[in-house]
Coordinates of N, CA and C in Angstrom, one line a residue:
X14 N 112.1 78.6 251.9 CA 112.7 77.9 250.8 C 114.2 78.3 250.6
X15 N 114.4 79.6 250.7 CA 116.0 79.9 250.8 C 116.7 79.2 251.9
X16 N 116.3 79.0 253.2 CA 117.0 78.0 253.8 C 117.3 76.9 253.5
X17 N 116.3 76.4 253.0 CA 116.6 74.9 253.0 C 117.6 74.9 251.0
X18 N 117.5 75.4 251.0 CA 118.4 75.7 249.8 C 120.0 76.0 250.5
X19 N 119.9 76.9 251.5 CA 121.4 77.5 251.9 C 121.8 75.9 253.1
X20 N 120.9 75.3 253.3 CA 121.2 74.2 254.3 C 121.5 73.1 253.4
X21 N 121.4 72.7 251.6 CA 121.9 72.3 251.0 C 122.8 72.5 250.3
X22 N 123.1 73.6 250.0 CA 124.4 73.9 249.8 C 125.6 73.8 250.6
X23 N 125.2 74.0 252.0 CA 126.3 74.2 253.2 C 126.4 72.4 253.4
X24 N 125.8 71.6 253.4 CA 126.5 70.1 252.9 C 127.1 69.5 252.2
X25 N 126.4 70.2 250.8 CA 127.4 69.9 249.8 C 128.8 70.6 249.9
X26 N 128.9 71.7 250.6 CA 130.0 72.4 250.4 C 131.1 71.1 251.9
X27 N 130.1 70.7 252.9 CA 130.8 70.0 253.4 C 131.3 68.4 253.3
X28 N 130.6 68.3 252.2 CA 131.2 66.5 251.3 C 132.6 67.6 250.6
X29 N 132.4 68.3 250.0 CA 133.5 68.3 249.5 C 134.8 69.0 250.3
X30 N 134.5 69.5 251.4 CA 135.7 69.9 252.5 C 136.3 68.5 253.2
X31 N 135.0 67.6 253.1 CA 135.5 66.5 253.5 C 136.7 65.6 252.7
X32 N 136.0 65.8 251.2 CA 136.7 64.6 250.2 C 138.0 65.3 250.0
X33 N 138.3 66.4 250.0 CA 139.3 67.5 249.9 C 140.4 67.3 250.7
X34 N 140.2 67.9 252.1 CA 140.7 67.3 253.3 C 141.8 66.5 253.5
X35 N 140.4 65.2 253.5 CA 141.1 63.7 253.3 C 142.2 63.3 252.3
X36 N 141.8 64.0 250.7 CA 142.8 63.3 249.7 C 144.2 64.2 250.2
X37 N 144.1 65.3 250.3 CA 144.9 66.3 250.3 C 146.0 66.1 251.9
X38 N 145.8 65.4 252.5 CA 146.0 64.8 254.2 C 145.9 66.5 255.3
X39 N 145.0 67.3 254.8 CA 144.7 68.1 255.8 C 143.6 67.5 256.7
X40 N 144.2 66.9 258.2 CA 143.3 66.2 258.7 C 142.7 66.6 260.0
X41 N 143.3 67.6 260.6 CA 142.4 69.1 261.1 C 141.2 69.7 260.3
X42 N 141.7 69.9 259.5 CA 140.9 70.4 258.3 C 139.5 69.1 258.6
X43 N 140.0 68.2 258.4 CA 139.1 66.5 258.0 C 138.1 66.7 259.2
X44 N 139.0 66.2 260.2 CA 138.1 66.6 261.4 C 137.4 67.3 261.7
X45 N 137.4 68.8 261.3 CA 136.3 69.6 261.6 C 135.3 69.6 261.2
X46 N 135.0 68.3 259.9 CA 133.8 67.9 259.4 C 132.9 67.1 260.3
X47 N 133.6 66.7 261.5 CA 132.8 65.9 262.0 C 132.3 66.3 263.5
X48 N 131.1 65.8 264.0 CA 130.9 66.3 265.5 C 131.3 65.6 266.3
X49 N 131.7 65.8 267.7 CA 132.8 65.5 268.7 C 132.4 63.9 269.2
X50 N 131.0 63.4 268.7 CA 130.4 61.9 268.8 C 130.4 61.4 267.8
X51 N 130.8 62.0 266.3 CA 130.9 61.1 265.4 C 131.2 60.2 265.0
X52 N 130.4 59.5 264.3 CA 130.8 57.8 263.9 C 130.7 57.6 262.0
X53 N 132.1 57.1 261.9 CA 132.6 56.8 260.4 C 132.3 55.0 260.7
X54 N 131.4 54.4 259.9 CA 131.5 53.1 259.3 C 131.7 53.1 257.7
X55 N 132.9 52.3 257.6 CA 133.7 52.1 256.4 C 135.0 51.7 256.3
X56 N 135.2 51.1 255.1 CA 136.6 51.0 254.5 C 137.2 49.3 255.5
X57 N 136.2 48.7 256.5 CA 136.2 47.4 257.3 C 136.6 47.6 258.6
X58 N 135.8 49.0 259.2 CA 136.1 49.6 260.2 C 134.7 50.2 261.2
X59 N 134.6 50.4 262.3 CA 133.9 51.6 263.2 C 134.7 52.4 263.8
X60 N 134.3 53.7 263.3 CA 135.6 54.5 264.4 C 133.9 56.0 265.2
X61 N 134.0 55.3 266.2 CA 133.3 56.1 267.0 C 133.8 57.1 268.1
X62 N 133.5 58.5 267.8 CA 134.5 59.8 268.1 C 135.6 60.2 267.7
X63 N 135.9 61.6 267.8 CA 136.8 61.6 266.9 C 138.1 61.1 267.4
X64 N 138.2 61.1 268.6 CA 140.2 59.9 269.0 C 139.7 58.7 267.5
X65 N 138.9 58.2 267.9 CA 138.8 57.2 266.6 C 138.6 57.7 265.3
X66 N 138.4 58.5 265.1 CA 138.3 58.9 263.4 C 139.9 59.6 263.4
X67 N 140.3 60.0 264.4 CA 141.8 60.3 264.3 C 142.6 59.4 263.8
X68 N 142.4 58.5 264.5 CA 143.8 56.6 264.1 C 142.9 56.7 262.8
X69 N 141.9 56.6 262.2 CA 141.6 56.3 261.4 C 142.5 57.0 259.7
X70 N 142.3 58.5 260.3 CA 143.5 59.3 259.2 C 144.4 58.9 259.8
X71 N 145.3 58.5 260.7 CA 146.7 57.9 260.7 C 146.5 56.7 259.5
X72 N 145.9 55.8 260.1 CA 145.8 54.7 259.1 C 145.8 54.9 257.8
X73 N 144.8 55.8 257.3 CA 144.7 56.5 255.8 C 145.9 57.0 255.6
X74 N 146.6 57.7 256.0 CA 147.8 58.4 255.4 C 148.6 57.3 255.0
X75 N 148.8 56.6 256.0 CA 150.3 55.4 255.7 C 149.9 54.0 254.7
X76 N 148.4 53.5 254.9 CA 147.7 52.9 254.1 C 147.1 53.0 252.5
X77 N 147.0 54.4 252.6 CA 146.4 54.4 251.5 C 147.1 55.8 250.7
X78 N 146.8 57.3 251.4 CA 147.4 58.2 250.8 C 148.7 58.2 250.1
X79 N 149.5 58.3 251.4 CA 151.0 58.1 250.9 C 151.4 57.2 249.5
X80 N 151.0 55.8 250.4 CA 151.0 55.1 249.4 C 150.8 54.8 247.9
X81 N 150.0 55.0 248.0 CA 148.8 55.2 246.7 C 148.8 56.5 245.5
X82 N 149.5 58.1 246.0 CA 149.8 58.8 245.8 C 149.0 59.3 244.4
X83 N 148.1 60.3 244.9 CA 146.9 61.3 243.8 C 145.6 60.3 244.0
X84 N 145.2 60.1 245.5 CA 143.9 59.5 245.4 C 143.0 61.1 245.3
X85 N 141.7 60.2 244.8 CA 140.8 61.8 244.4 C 139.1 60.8 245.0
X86 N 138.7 61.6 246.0 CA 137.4 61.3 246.3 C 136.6 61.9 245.4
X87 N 135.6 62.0 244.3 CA 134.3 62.3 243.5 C 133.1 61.9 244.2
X88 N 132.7 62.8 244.8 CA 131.1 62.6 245.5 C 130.1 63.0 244.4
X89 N 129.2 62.3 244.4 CA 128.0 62.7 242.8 C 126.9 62.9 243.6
X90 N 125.8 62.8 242.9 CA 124.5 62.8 243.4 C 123.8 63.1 244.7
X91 N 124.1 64.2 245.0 CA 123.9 64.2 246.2 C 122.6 64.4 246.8
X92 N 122.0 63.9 247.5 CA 120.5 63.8 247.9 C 120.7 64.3 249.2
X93 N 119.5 65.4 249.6 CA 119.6 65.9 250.9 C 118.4 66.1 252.0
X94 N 118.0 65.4 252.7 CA 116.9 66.2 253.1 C 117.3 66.6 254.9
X95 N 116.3 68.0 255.0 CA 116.5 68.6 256.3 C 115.3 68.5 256.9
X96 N 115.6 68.3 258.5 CA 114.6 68.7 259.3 C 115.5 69.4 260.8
X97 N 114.9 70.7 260.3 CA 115.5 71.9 261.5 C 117.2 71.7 261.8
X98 N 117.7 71.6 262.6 CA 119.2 71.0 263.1 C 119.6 69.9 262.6
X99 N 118.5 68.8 262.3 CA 119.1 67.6 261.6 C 119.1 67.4 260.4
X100 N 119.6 66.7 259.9 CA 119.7 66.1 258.3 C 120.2 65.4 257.8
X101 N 119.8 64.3 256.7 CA 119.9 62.9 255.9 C 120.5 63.4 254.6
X102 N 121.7 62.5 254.3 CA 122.1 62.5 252.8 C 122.8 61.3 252.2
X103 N 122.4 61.0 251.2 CA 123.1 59.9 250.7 C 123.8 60.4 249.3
X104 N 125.0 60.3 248.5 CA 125.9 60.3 247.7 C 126.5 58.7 247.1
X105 N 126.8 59.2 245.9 CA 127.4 58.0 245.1 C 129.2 58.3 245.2
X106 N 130.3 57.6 245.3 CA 131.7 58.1 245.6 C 132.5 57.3 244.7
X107 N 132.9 57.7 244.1 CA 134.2 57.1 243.5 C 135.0 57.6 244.2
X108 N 136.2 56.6 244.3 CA 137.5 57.0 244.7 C 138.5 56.4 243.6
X109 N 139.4 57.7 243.2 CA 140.0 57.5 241.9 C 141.5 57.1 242.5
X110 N 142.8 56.8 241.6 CA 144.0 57.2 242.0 C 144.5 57.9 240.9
X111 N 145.2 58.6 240.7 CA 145.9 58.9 239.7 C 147.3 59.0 239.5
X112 N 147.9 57.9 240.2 CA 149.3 58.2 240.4 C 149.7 57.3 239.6
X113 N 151.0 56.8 239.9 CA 152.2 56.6 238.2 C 151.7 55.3 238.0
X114 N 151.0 54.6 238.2 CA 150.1 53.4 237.7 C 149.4 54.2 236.5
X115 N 149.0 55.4 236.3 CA 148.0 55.8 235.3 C 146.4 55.6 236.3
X116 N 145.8 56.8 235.6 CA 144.0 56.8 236.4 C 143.8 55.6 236.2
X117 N 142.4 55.4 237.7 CA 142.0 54.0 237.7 C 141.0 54.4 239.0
X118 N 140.3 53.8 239.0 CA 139.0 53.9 240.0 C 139.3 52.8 240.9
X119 N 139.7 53.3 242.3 CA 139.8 52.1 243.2 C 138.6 51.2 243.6
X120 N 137.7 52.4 244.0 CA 136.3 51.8 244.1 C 135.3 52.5 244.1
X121 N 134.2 52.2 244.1 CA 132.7 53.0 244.5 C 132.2 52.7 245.5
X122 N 131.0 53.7 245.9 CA 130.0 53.4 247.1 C 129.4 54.3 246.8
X123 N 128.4 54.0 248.2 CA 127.2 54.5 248.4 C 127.9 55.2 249.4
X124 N 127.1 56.9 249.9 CA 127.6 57.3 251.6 C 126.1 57.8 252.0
X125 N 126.2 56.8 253.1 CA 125.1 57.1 253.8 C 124.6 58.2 254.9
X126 N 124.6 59.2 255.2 CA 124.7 60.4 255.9 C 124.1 60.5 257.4
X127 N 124.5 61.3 258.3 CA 123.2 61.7 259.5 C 124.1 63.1 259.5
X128 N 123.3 64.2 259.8 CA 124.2 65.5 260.0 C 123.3 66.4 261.4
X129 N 124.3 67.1 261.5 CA 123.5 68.1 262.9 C 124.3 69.0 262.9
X130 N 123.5 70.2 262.8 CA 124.0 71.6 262.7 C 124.5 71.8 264.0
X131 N 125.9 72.4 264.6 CA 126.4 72.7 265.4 C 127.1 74.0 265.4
X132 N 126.3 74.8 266.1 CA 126.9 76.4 266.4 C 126.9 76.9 264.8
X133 N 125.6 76.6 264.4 CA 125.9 77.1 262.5 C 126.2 76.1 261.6
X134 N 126.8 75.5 261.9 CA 127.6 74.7 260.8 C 127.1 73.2 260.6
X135 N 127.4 72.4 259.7 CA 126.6 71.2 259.4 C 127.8 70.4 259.3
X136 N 127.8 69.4 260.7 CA 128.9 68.2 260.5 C 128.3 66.9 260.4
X137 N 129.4 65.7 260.3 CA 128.8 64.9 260.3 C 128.5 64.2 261.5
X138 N 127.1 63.6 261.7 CA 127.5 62.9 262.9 C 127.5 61.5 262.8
X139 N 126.6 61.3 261.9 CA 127.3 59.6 261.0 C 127.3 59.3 259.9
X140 N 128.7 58.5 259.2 CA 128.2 58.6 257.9 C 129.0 57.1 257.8
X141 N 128.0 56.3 256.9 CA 128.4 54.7 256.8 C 128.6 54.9 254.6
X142 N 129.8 54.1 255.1 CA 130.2 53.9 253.6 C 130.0 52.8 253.4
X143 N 128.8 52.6 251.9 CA 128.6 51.4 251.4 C 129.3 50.6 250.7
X144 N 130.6 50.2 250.3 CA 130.9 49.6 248.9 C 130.6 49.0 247.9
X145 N 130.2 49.1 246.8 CA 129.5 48.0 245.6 C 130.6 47.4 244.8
X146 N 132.0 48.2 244.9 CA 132.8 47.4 244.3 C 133.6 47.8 245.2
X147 N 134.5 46.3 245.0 CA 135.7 46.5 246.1 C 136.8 47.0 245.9
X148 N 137.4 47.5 247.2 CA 138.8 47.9 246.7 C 139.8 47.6 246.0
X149 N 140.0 48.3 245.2 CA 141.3 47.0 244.2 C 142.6 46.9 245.0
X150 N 143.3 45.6 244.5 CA 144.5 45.6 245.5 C 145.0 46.4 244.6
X151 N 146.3 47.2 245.5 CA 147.2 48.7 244.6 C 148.5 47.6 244.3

C-alpha cells in the first residue's frame, strides 16, 4: 500500500513539474517529464517524440508564454491508477493568465494520461489534452 501511495505522489509531483516548467519556460526542465517516445495530443497538434515536443515549447514560448505573460497551469483532481511500471491518470486543468489584462481563465480541459516508470522515475509517455472550453482569443 505504501507504494502505490509513493507511486501517486511521484505523479502528482510530476503534473506539477510539468505545469511549472512549462509556465515558467524551463523547457529542459519540461522535457524531462517526458519519455524519449512521448506523445503530447493538444492545444490542435500531435507532437510525437521529443524533437516534436521540442518545436512544440518553441511554439509555446513565442505563441503563447511570452506573449501572454503570467500564464499559470492548475492541475485539480487528480485520479491515478497503477499497474507495476505503468500507469493511467486523468486531471481537470485550468489554464489561467494573469498578466496586465487582469486574471482570466484561458481555458479548461480534461488531461488524459499513459505513464511508465523509467530508471525510477514516472514520465509521460502519452498525454492527450481534452478542451471543454476553448481558448480565448488574447
Amino acid at each position: 500500500m505504501i507504494s502505490a501511495m509513493e507511486d501517486k505522489f511521484a505523479i502528482e509531483e510530476l503534473v506539477a513539474r510539468y505545469n511549472q516548467s512549462l509556465d515558467q519556460g524551463r523547457y529542459e526542465e519540461f522535457l524531462a517529464c517526458w519519455c524519449e517516445d512521448g506523445v503530447f495530443d493538444g492545444l490542435g497538434g500531435h507532437y510525437a517524440g521529443l524533437a516534436a515536443i521540442r518545436k512544440f515549447t518553441d511554439g509555446y514560448d513565442t505563441g503563447y508564454r511570452l506573449r501572454l505573460n503570467g500564464l499559470k497551469h492548475f492541475t485539480v483532481n487528480i485520479l491515478s491508477r497503477i499497474d507495476g511500471d505503468q500507469a493511467s491518470s486523468s486531471s481537470h486543468l485550468q489554464l489561467v493568465c494573469t498578466g496586465t489584462k487582469g486574471a482570466r481563465i484561458l481555458f479548461t480541459g480534461l488531461y488524459e494520461d499513459k505513464l511508465r516508470r523509467v530508471e525510477g522515475e514516472w514520465r509521460f509517455s502519452h498525454r492527450t489534452l481534452l478542451q471543454d472550453m476553448p481558448l480565448e482569443s488574447a
